[in-house]
Amino acid sequence: TNGTMTKNLKVLVSSNDYPPTALKLLEDHFTVLQSRYLNFGQEGSTLGREEILKLIPGCSALVWISNLPITNEILDAAGAQLKIVSTVSAGYNHCNPEELRARGIQLTNTPNVLSPAVAEVAVGLILSASRRFTENLDQVRRGEWEIGFDKVLGQDLRDSTVGIIGLGGIGQAVVKRLSGFDVARFIYSGHREKPEAKALRAEFVSQDTLLEQSDFIVAAVPLTNETKLMINKETLGKMKPNAVFVNVGRGDLVDQDALYDALKNKQIYAAGLDVTTPEPLPKDHKLLTLPNLFVLPHIGSATVRTRREMAELAANNIVNGLTGKPLLSPVKL
Ligand SMILES: O=C(O)C(=O)CO
């Protein structure tokens, strides 16, 4: 489109860490303001907040590159012309969706483009937790390798049952990626049966069946009121003693005290987390004392290509939304 008609519209990009190709998509149409601060994932960062509050008045759209909450304060400061919030993430639990809906502001996210990258991390966590990379790497770093036949013995993915909690884009991508590992059975739980499951030979089961029968459990659901703390003392209690639990969704899906106890008491075998509460996890957090836990600093979508594609999708949502075309990936509010 010809940008001359829309150049008077202001778009705020919430961080200085935004790929140039995506920035250009916005700059071709709009006047772009950009926060100087890198605020992605910096919980409690006040520097970014003040900058956002200073820049947002009068903006028609906001590109949100952060896990920090979009507060009422930010929306109030924006003013009534704010039409679209475009979060550069699949998850939108931090985007204040009820308030956006009440104010008639549209929300877009970036599903699908990140599924392959997040699924790769899920596979990485499955392998690193089941083969106990944390304590094995620790042996290497200490120069104290166990040399006996009976080393730290892991669990096989071969002939196992893999249970996916939430067979959405990410869950499906995990099943696809595991198809070369001779997994015996894929099962999944969720609201309803997914048409895509058939081709993946994944079987719909109740959550209890999934917890009781899976050797590997992957949580790939968004954080909602319903999924919050779904992995807790009770649900961990239903898992097998050899179970490996992996979370690539949100930290708050898990009651971390209960997970700590289950791992400490060897009630389950191991866990791999890409997401925690809080982020960053303090370095003296008790979870990090566990040899059977492997933790990553929320890198699921962090590849060059994926971050670029997320950023471009977020930009194109705004271009479409502010030039009268259909949004590419609207969130149903
Ligand atoms: O897209 C998301 O929801 C993320 O967690 C970013 O990696």
mmCIF file of C-alpha atoms and ligand atoms in Angstrom:
data_model
loop_
_atom_site.group_PDB
_atom_site.id
_atom_site.type_symbol
_atom_site.label_atom_id
_atom_site.label_comp_id
_atom_site.label_asym_id
_atom_site.label_seq_id
_atom_site.Cartn_x
_atom_site.Cartn_y
_atom_site.Cartn_z
ATOM 1 C CA THR A 1 0.000 0.000 0.000
ATOM 2 C CA ASN A 2 0.922 3.589 -0.458
ATOM 3 C CA GLY A 3 2.181 4.743 2.873
ATOM 4 C CA THR A 4 1.475 8.432 2.420
ATOM 5 C CA MET A 5 -2.044 8.060 3.824
ATOM 6 C CA THR A 6 -0.911 6.334 6.976
ATOM 7 C CA LYS A 7 2.354 8.121 7.782
ATOM 8 C CA ASN A 8 0.561 10.229 10.347
ATOM 9 C CA LEU A 9 -0.257 7.095 12.323
ATOM 10 C CA LYS A 10 2.228 6.312 15.073
ATOM 11 C CA VAL A 11 3.323 2.809 15.974
ATOM 12 C CA LEU A 12 5.361 2.052 19.083
ATOM 13 C CA VAL A 13 7.845 -0.816 19.160
ATOM 14 C CA SER A 14 8.419 -1.715 22.805
ATOM 15 C CA SER A 15 12.077 -2.675 22.579
ATOM 16 C CA ASN A 16 15.263 -1.767 20.732
ATOM 17 C CA ASP A 17 15.682 -5.423 19.896
ATOM 18 C CA TYR A 18 13.509 -5.777 16.800
ATOM 19 C CA PRO A 19 14.761 -7.220 13.502
ATOM 20 C CA PRO A 20 15.416 -4.551 10.817
ATOM 21 C CA THR A 21 13.279 -6.342 8.205
ATOM 22 C CA ALA A 22 10.269 -6.099 10.500
ATOM 23 C CA LEU A 23 11.007 -2.494 11.420
ATOM 24 C CA LYS A 24 11.117 -1.634 7.719
ATOM 25 C CA LEU A 25 7.663 -3.139 7.141
ATOM 26 C CA LEU A 26 6.323 -0.704 9.717
ATOM 27 C CA GLU A 27 8.407 2.265 8.606
ATOM 28 C CA ASP A 28 7.132 1.926 5.039
ATOM 29 C CA HIS A 29 3.671 2.834 6.301
ATOM 30 C CA PHE A 30 3.826 4.543 9.641
ATOM 31 C CA THR A 31 5.796 6.805 11.907
ATOM 32 C CA VAL A 32 7.614 4.345 14.127
ATOM 33 C CA LEU A 33 8.666 5.102 17.682
ATOM 34 C CA GLN A 34 10.955 2.662 19.417
ATOM 35 C CA SER A 35 11.874 2.212 23.031
ATOM 36 C CA ARG A 36 15.634 2.413 23.568
ATOM 37 C CA TYR A 37 15.499 -0.362 26.101
ATOM 38 C CA LEU A 38 15.626 -4.052 25.727
ATOM 39 C CA ASN A 39 12.738 -5.121 27.890
ATOM 40 C CA PHE A 40 12.074 -8.647 26.698
ATOM 41 C CA GLY A 41 11.599 -10.830 29.738
ATOM 42 C CA GLN A 42 13.044 -8.380 32.202
ATOM 43 C CA GLU A 43 10.607 -8.850 35.031
ATOM 44 C CA GLY A 44 10.300 -5.776 37.176
ATOM 45 C CA SER A 45 12.354 -3.573 34.859
ATOM 46 C CA THR A 46 11.228 -0.001 35.465
ATOM 47 C CA LEU A 47 13.453 1.645 32.879
ATOM 48 C CA GLY A 48 11.415 0.174 30.047
ATOM 49 C CA ARG A 49 8.144 1.101 31.724
ATOM 50 C CA GLU A 50 8.911 4.804 31.933
ATOM 51 C CA GLU A 51 10.044 4.891 28.329
ATOM 52 C CA ILE A 52 6.861 3.141 27.176
ATOM 53 C CA LEU A 53 4.679 5.545 29.168
ATOM 54 C CA LYS A 54 6.502 8.481 27.604
ATOM 55 C CA LEU A 55 6.267 7.224 24.014
ATOM 56 C CA ILE A 56 2.843 5.599 23.813
ATOM 57 C CA PRO A 57 0.477 8.611 23.972
ATOM 58 C CA GLY A 58 -1.106 9.048 20.547
ATOM 59 C CA CYS A 59 0.030 5.711 19.115
ATOM 60 C CA SER A 60 -2.386 3.652 17.019
ATOM 61 C CA ALA A 61 -0.593 0.356 17.478
ATOM 62 C CA LEU A 62 1.841 -1.249 19.866
ATOM 63 C CA VAL A 63 4.351 -3.984 19.036
ATOM 64 C CA TRP A 64 4.969 -5.770 22.331
ATOM 65 C CA ILE A 65 8.285 -7.620 22.573
ATOM 66 C CA SER A 66 8.205 -8.575 26.201
ATOM 67 C CA ASN A 67 6.912 -11.034 28.742
ATOM 68 C CA LEU A 68 6.133 -8.086 30.989
ATOM 69 C CA PRO A 69 2.454 -7.343 31.497
ATOM 70 C CA ILE A 70 0.625 -4.768 29.399
ATOM 71 C CA THR A 71 -0.851 -2.859 32.303
ATOM 72 C CA ASN A 72 -3.924 -0.625 32.478
ATOM 73 C CA GLU A 73 -1.464 2.195 33.127
ATOM 74 C CA ILE A 74 0.053 1.672 29.674
ATOM 75 C CA LEU A 75 -3.366 1.457 28.002
ATOM 76 C CA ASP A 76 -4.550 4.600 29.811
ATOM 77 C CA ALA A 77 -1.432 6.470 28.737
ATOM 78 C CA ALA A 78 -1.938 5.382 25.116
ATOM 79 C CA GLY A 79 -5.289 7.075 24.612
ATOM 80 C CA ALA A 80 -8.443 6.102 22.739
ATOM 81 C CA GLN A 81 -6.803 5.927 19.283
ATOM 82 C CA LEU A 82 -4.891 2.741 20.209
ATOM 83 C CA LYS A 83 -6.378 0.100 17.899
ATOM 84 C CA ILE A 84 -4.036 -2.872 17.899
ATOM 85 C CA VAL A 85 -1.681 -4.572 20.276
ATOM 86 C CA SER A 86 0.576 -6.966 18.387
ATOM 87 C CA THR A 87 2.498 -9.246 20.706
ATOM 88 C CA VAL A 88 5.626 -10.886 19.310
ATOM 89 C CA SER A 89 4.822 -14.189 20.988
ATOM 90 C CA ALA A 90 2.330 -17.006 20.766
ATOM 91 C CA GLY A 91 1.380 -16.692 24.431
ATOM 92 C CA TYR A 92 -0.700 -13.665 25.361
ATOM 93 C CA ASN A 93 -1.422 -14.240 29.033
ATOM 94 C CA HIS A 94 0.682 -11.132 29.786
ATOM 95 C CA CYS A 95 -1.313 -8.925 27.381
ATOM 96 C CA ASN A 96 -4.252 -8.082 29.646
ATOM 97 C CA PRO A 97 -6.760 -9.620 27.175
ATOM 98 C CA GLU A 98 -9.927 -8.876 29.196
ATOM 99 C CA GLU A 99 -9.004 -5.214 29.394
ATOM 100 C CA LEU A 100 -8.170 -5.062 25.669
ATOM 101 C CA ARG A 101 -11.557 -6.550 24.926
ATOM 102 C CA ALA A 102 -13.321 -4.099 27.212
ATOM 103 C CA ARG A 103 -11.569 -1.223 25.475
ATOM 104 C CA GLY A 104 -12.217 -2.532 21.964
ATOM 105 C CA ILE A 105 -8.518 -2.921 21.197
ATOM 106 C CA GLN A 106 -7.582 -5.787 18.886
ATOM 107 C CA LEU A 107 -4.891 -8.254 19.861
ATOM 108 C CA THR A 108 -2.708 -10.257 17.485
ATOM 109 C CA ASN A 109 -0.072 -12.875 18.326
ATOM 110 C CA THR A 110 2.458 -14.995 16.426
ATOM 111 C CA PRO A 111 1.328 -18.626 16.465
ATOM 112 C CA ASN A 112 2.591 -21.296 14.045
ATOM 113 C CA VAL A 113 5.777 -19.553 12.908
ATOM 114 C CA LEU A 114 7.421 -20.520 16.195
ATOM 115 C CA SER A 115 6.104 -24.067 16.494
ATOM 116 C CA PRO A 116 9.107 -25.779 14.848
ATOM 117 C CA ALA A 117 11.646 -23.935 16.995
ATOM 118 C CA VAL A 118 9.754 -24.496 20.248
ATOM 119 C CA ALA A 119 9.245 -28.162 19.339
ATOM 120 C CA GLU A 120 12.990 -28.555 18.802
ATOM 121 C CA VAL A 121 13.566 -27.276 22.314
ATOM 122 C CA ALA A 122 10.917 -29.673 23.635
ATOM 123 C CA VAL A 123 12.772 -32.578 21.989
ATOM 124 C CA GLY A 124 16.023 -31.233 23.442
ATOM 125 C CA LEU A 125 14.479 -31.137 26.914
ATOM 126 C CA ILE A 126 13.096 -34.659 26.551
ATOM 127 C CA LEU A 127 16.555 -35.964 25.708
ATOM 128 C CA SER A 128 18.495 -33.879 28.196
ATOM 129 C CA ALA A 129 16.163 -34.695 31.087
ATOM 130 C CA SER A 130 15.796 -38.400 30.271
ATOM 131 C CA ARG A 131 19.549 -38.845 29.832
ATOM 132 C CA ARG A 132 20.279 -36.663 32.857
ATOM 133 C CA PHE A 133 22.449 -34.091 31.108
ATOM 134 C CA THR A 134 22.516 -31.850 34.181
ATOM 135 C CA GLU A 135 24.335 -34.243 36.464
ATOM 136 C CA ASN A 136 26.350 -35.773 33.628
ATOM 137 C CA LEU A 137 27.616 -32.365 32.524
ATOM 138 C CA ASP A 138 28.342 -31.610 36.151
ATOM 139 C CA GLN A 139 30.573 -34.702 36.283
ATOM 140 C CA VAL A 140 32.467 -33.496 33.218
ATOM 141 C CA ARG A 141 32.905 -30.011 34.673
ATOM 142 C CA ARG A 142 34.135 -31.437 37.969
ATOM 143 C CA GLY A 143 36.474 -33.869 36.208
ATOM 144 C CA GLU A 144 34.850 -36.679 38.132
ATOM 145 C CA TRP A 145 33.360 -38.986 35.562
ATOM 146 C CA GLU A 146 31.612 -42.107 36.760
ATOM 147 C CA ILE A 147 33.420 -44.852 34.910
ATOM 148 C CA GLY A 148 31.469 -47.924 35.972
ATOM 149 C CA PHE A 149 28.955 -49.846 33.876
ATOM 150 C CA ASP A 150 26.253 -48.549 36.172
ATOM 151 C CA LYS A 151 26.587 -44.853 35.440
ATOM 152 C CA VAL A 152 23.715 -42.416 35.721
ATOM 153 C CA LEU A 153 21.268 -44.546 33.774
ATOM 154 C CA GLY A 154 18.613 -42.781 31.729
ATOM 155 C CA GLN A 155 15.236 -43.657 30.287
ATOM 156 C CA ASP A 156 14.603 -44.774 26.708
ATOM 157 C CA LEU A 157 12.389 -42.843 24.354
ATOM 158 C CA ARG A 158 12.295 -45.977 22.214
ATOM 159 C CA ASP A 159 9.113 -48.016 22.826
ATOM 160 C CA SER A 160 7.765 -45.379 25.198
ATOM 161 C CA THR A 161 4.400 -43.660 25.472
ATOM 162 C CA VAL A 162 4.639 -39.928 24.896
ATOM 163 C CA GLY A 163 1.780 -37.780 26.188
ATOM 164 C CA ILE A 164 1.222 -34.283 24.881
ATOM 165 C CA ILE A 165 -0.888 -31.943 26.983
ATOM 166 C CA GLY A 166 -2.327 -29.674 24.286
ATOM 167 C CA LEU A 167 -2.001 -30.890 20.690
ATOM 168 C CA GLY A 168 -1.902 -27.420 19.133
ATOM 169 C CA GLY A 169 0.693 -26.186 16.683
ATOM 170 C CA ILE A 170 3.586 -26.805 19.073
ATOM 171 C CA GLY A 171 2.300 -30.162 20.321
ATOM 172 C CA GLN A 172 1.822 -31.396 16.750
ATOM 173 C CA ALA A 173 5.311 -30.237 15.812
ATOM 174 C CA VAL A 174 6.720 -32.180 18.776
ATOM 175 C CA VAL A 175 5.004 -35.399 17.659
ATOM 176 C CA LYS A 176 6.298 -34.912 14.094
ATOM 177 C CA ARG A 177 9.830 -34.385 15.327
ATOM 178 C CA LEU A 178 9.730 -37.466 17.542
ATOM 179 C CA SER A 179 8.584 -39.714 14.718
ATOM 180 C CA GLY A 180 12.099 -41.065 14.138
ATOM 181 C CA PHE A 181 12.626 -42.160 17.747
ATOM 182 C CA ASP A 182 10.572 -45.387 17.629
ATOM 183 C CA VAL A 183 8.046 -44.090 20.136
ATOM 184 C CA ALA A 184 5.430 -46.813 20.702
ATOM 185 C CA ARG A 185 2.440 -44.575 21.276
ATOM 186 C CA PHE A 186 1.502 -40.903 21.180
ATOM 187 C CA ILE A 187 -1.434 -39.784 23.305
ATOM 188 C CA TYR A 188 -2.767 -36.298 23.932
ATOM 189 C CA SER A 189 -5.247 -34.490 26.132
ATOM 190 C CA GLY A 190 -7.080 -31.222 25.724
ATOM 191 C CA HIS A 191 -10.489 -29.677 25.234
ATOM 192 C CA ARG A 192 -11.394 -31.736 22.228
ATOM 193 C CA GLU A 193 -10.116 -34.161 19.639
ATOM 194 C CA LYS A 194 -7.948 -32.519 16.988
ATOM 195 C CA PRO A 195 -8.485 -33.399 13.311
ATOM 196 C CA GLU A 196 -4.695 -33.257 12.766
ATOM 197 C CA ALA A 197 -4.169 -36.067 15.296
ATOM 198 C CA LYS A 198 -5.146 -38.831 12.902
ATOM 199 C CA ALA A 199 -2.274 -38.244 10.496
ATOM 200 C CA LEU A 200 0.086 -38.097 13.480
ATOM 201 C CA ARG A 201 -1.371 -41.318 14.896
ATOM 202 C CA ALA A 202 -1.939 -39.588 18.199
ATOM 203 C CA GLU A 203 -4.759 -40.833 20.366
ATOM 204 C CA PHE A 204 -7.072 -38.559 22.353
ATOM 205 C CA VAL A 205 -7.286 -39.531 26.029
ATOM 206 C CA SER A 206 -8.471 -37.980 29.275
ATOM 207 C CA GLN A 207 -5.936 -36.005 31.261
ATOM 208 C CA ASP A 208 -5.884 -38.702 33.947
ATOM 209 C CA THR A 209 -5.135 -41.420 31.392
ATOM 210 C CA LEU A 210 -2.355 -39.297 29.941
ATOM 211 C CA LEU A 211 -0.806 -38.715 33.361
ATOM 212 C CA GLU A 212 -1.084 -42.371 34.359
ATOM 213 C CA GLN A 213 0.171 -43.938 31.121
ATOM 214 C CA SER A 214 2.837 -41.600 29.747
ATOM 215 C CA ASP A 215 6.563 -42.186 30.087
ATOM 216 C CA PHE A 216 7.160 -38.678 28.732
ATOM 217 C CA ILE A 217 4.762 -35.789 29.322
ATOM 218 C CA VAL A 218 5.077 -32.552 27.369
ATOM 219 C CA ALA A 219 3.055 -29.510 28.453
ATOM 220 C CA ALA A 220 2.388 -27.360 25.378
ATOM 221 C CA VAL A 221 -0.681 -25.390 26.411
ATOM 222 C CA PRO A 222 -1.184 -21.662 26.837
ATOM 223 C CA LEU A 223 -1.475 -20.242 30.342
ATOM 224 C CA THR A 224 -5.119 -19.541 31.159
ATOM 225 C CA ASN A 225 -7.211 -19.592 34.337
ATOM 226 C CA GLU A 226 -7.953 -23.191 33.478
ATOM 227 C CA THR A 227 -4.380 -24.381 32.887
ATOM 228 C CA LYS A 228 -2.736 -22.430 35.720
ATOM 229 C CA LEU A 229 -1.029 -24.849 38.154
ATOM 230 C CA MET A 230 -2.401 -27.856 36.270
ATOM 231 C CA ILE A 231 0.803 -29.694 37.160
ATOM 232 C CA ASN A 232 0.507 -29.920 40.941
ATOM 233 C CA LYS A 233 0.828 -32.360 43.820
ATOM 234 C CA GLU A 234 -2.239 -34.257 42.702
ATOM 235 C CA THR A 235 -1.409 -34.517 38.986
ATOM 236 C CA LEU A 236 2.270 -35.258 39.670
ATOM 237 C CA GLY A 237 1.032 -38.032 41.972
ATOM 238 C CA LYS A 238 -0.634 -39.730 39.008
ATOM 239 C CA MET A 239 2.561 -39.868 36.936
ATOM 240 C CA LYS A 240 4.719 -42.982 36.646
ATOM 241 C CA PRO A 241 7.960 -43.200 38.667
ATOM 242 C CA ASN A 242 9.916 -43.265 35.390
ATOM 243 C CA ALA A 243 8.009 -40.253 33.982
ATOM 244 C CA VAL A 244 9.927 -37.382 32.415
ATOM 245 C CA PHE A 245 8.017 -34.103 32.497
ATOM 246 C CA VAL A 246 8.763 -31.296 30.021
ATOM 247 C CA ASN A 247 7.295 -27.785 30.000
ATOM 248 C CA VAL A 248 7.550 -25.455 26.999
ATOM 249 C CA GLY A 249 4.374 -23.492 27.788
ATOM 250 C CA ARG A 250 4.527 -21.153 30.772
ATOM 251 C CA GLY A 251 6.074 -21.512 34.202
ATOM 252 C CA ASP A 252 2.739 -20.956 35.919
ATOM 253 C CA LEU A 253 1.348 -24.183 34.478
ATOM 254 C CA VAL A 254 3.383 -25.833 37.232
ATOM 255 C CA ASP A 255 3.271 -25.700 41.012
ATOM 256 C CA GLN A 256 7.046 -25.548 41.329
ATOM 257 C CA ASP A 257 7.103 -26.550 45.017
ATOM 258 C CA ALA A 258 5.188 -29.694 44.141
ATOM 259 C CA LEU A 259 7.507 -30.366 41.187
ATOM 260 C CA TYR A 260 10.527 -29.877 43.423
ATOM 261 C CA ASP A 261 9.162 -32.390 45.931
ATOM 262 C CA ALA A 262 8.308 -34.935 43.212
ATOM 263 C CA LEU A 263 11.816 -34.727 41.736
ATOM 264 C CA LYS A 264 13.572 -34.638 45.105
ATOM 265 C CA ASN A 265 11.662 -37.685 46.352
ATOM 266 C CA LYS A 266 12.134 -39.471 43.001
ATOM 267 C CA GLN A 267 8.386 -39.741 42.681
ATOM 268 C CA ILE A 268 9.003 -38.947 38.993
ATOM 269 C CA TYR A 269 12.257 -39.540 37.148
ATOM 270 C CA ALA A 270 13.232 -36.146 35.730
ATOM 271 C CA ALA A 271 11.993 -32.870 34.301
ATOM 272 C CA GLY A 272 13.049 -30.407 31.626
ATOM 273 C CA LEU A 273 11.836 -26.813 31.737
ATOM 274 C CA ASP A 274 12.160 -24.000 29.225
ATOM 275 C CA VAL A 275 9.838 -21.816 31.284
ATOM 276 C CA THR A 276 9.785 -21.077 34.997
ATOM 277 C CA THR A 277 8.306 -18.727 37.565
ATOM 278 C CA PRO A 278 9.841 -16.233 37.872
ATOM 279 C CA GLU A 279 12.027 -15.602 34.846
ATOM 280 C CA PRO A 280 14.913 -15.366 35.331
ATOM 281 C CA LEU A 281 14.888 -18.052 37.996
ATOM 282 C CA PRO A 282 17.120 -16.807 40.853
ATOM 283 C CA LYS A 283 20.418 -18.672 40.747
ATOM 284 C CA ASP A 284 19.997 -19.906 44.315
ATOM 285 C CA HIS A 285 16.495 -21.277 43.598
ATOM 286 C CA LYS A 286 15.980 -24.725 45.123
ATOM 287 C CA LEU A 287 14.974 -26.203 41.745
ATOM 288 C CA LEU A 288 18.534 -25.634 40.547
ATOM 289 C CA THR A 289 19.892 -27.954 43.248
ATOM 290 C CA LEU A 290 18.168 -30.940 41.645
ATOM 291 C CA PRO A 291 20.354 -33.295 39.597
ATOM 292 C CA ASN A 292 17.301 -34.611 37.752
ATOM 293 C CA LEU A 293 16.135 -31.234 36.444
ATOM 294 C CA PHE A 294 17.368 -29.593 33.238
ATOM 295 C CA VAL A 295 16.463 -25.911 32.863
ATOM 296 C CA LEU A 296 16.748 -23.467 29.969
ATOM 297 C CA PRO A 297 16.187 -19.692 30.080
ATOM 298 C CA HIS A 298 13.041 -19.556 27.891
ATOM 299 C CA ILE A 299 14.740 -20.050 24.523
ATOM 300 C CA GLY A 300 11.926 -21.927 22.779
ATOM 301 C CA SER A 301 11.475 -19.474 19.921
ATOM 302 C CA ALA A 302 14.983 -18.024 20.065
ATOM 303 C CA THR A 303 16.428 -18.778 16.648
ATOM 304 C CA VAL A 304 17.445 -16.154 14.110
ATOM 305 C CA ARG A 305 14.872 -17.227 11.567
ATOM 306 C CA THR A 306 12.020 -17.746 14.007
ATOM 307 C CA ARG A 307 12.470 -14.437 15.789
ATOM 308 C CA ARG A 308 12.587 -12.687 12.407
ATOM 309 C CA GLU A 309 9.421 -14.439 11.243
ATOM 310 C CA MET A 310 7.642 -13.641 14.512
ATOM 311 C CA ALA A 311 8.645 -9.977 14.247
ATOM 312 C CA GLU A 312 7.548 -9.743 10.616
ATOM 313 C CA LEU A 313 4.198 -11.403 11.331
ATOM 314 C CA ALA A 314 3.661 -8.965 14.196
ATOM 315 C CA ALA A 315 4.462 -6.046 11.872
ATOM 316 C CA ASN A 316 2.241 -7.332 9.063
ATOM 317 C CA ASN A 317 -0.659 -7.678 11.476
ATOM 318 C CA ILE A 318 -0.352 -3.976 12.219
ATOM 319 C CA VAL A 319 0.068 -3.023 8.563
ATOM 320 C CA ASN A 320 -3.098 -4.930 7.714
ATOM 321 C CA GLY A 321 -5.033 -3.754 10.742
ATOM 322 C CA LEU A 322 -4.289 -0.066 10.205
ATOM 323 C CA THR A 323 -4.834 -0.172 6.422
ATOM 324 C CA GLY A 324 -8.250 -1.832 6.516
ATOM 325 C CA LYS A 325 -7.216 -5.383 5.672
ATOM 326 C CA PRO A 326 -7.929 -8.545 7.668
ATOM 327 C CA LEU A 327 -5.579 -9.327 10.538
ATOM 328 C CA LEU A 328 -3.300 -12.298 9.817
ATOM 329 C CA SER A 329 -3.377 -13.850 13.284
ATOM 330 C CA PRO A 330 -5.972 -12.210 15.521
ATOM 331 C CA VAL A 331 -6.514 -13.454 19.045
ATOM 332 C CA LYS A 332 -10.178 -14.108 19.726
ATOM 333 C CA LEU A 333 -10.884 -11.907 22.734
HETATM 334 O O1 LIG B 1 5.830 -17.042 21.937
HETATM 335 C C1 LIG B 1 5.804 -17.266 23.146
HETATM 336 O O2 LIG B 1 4.749 -17.373 23.766
HETATM 337 C C2 LIG B 1 7.040 -17.376 23.855
HETATM 338 O O3 LIG B 1 7.100 -17.915 24.910
HETATM 339 C C3 LIG B 1 8.222 -16.764 23.220
HETATM 340 O O4 LIG B 1 9.256 -17.634 23.104
#
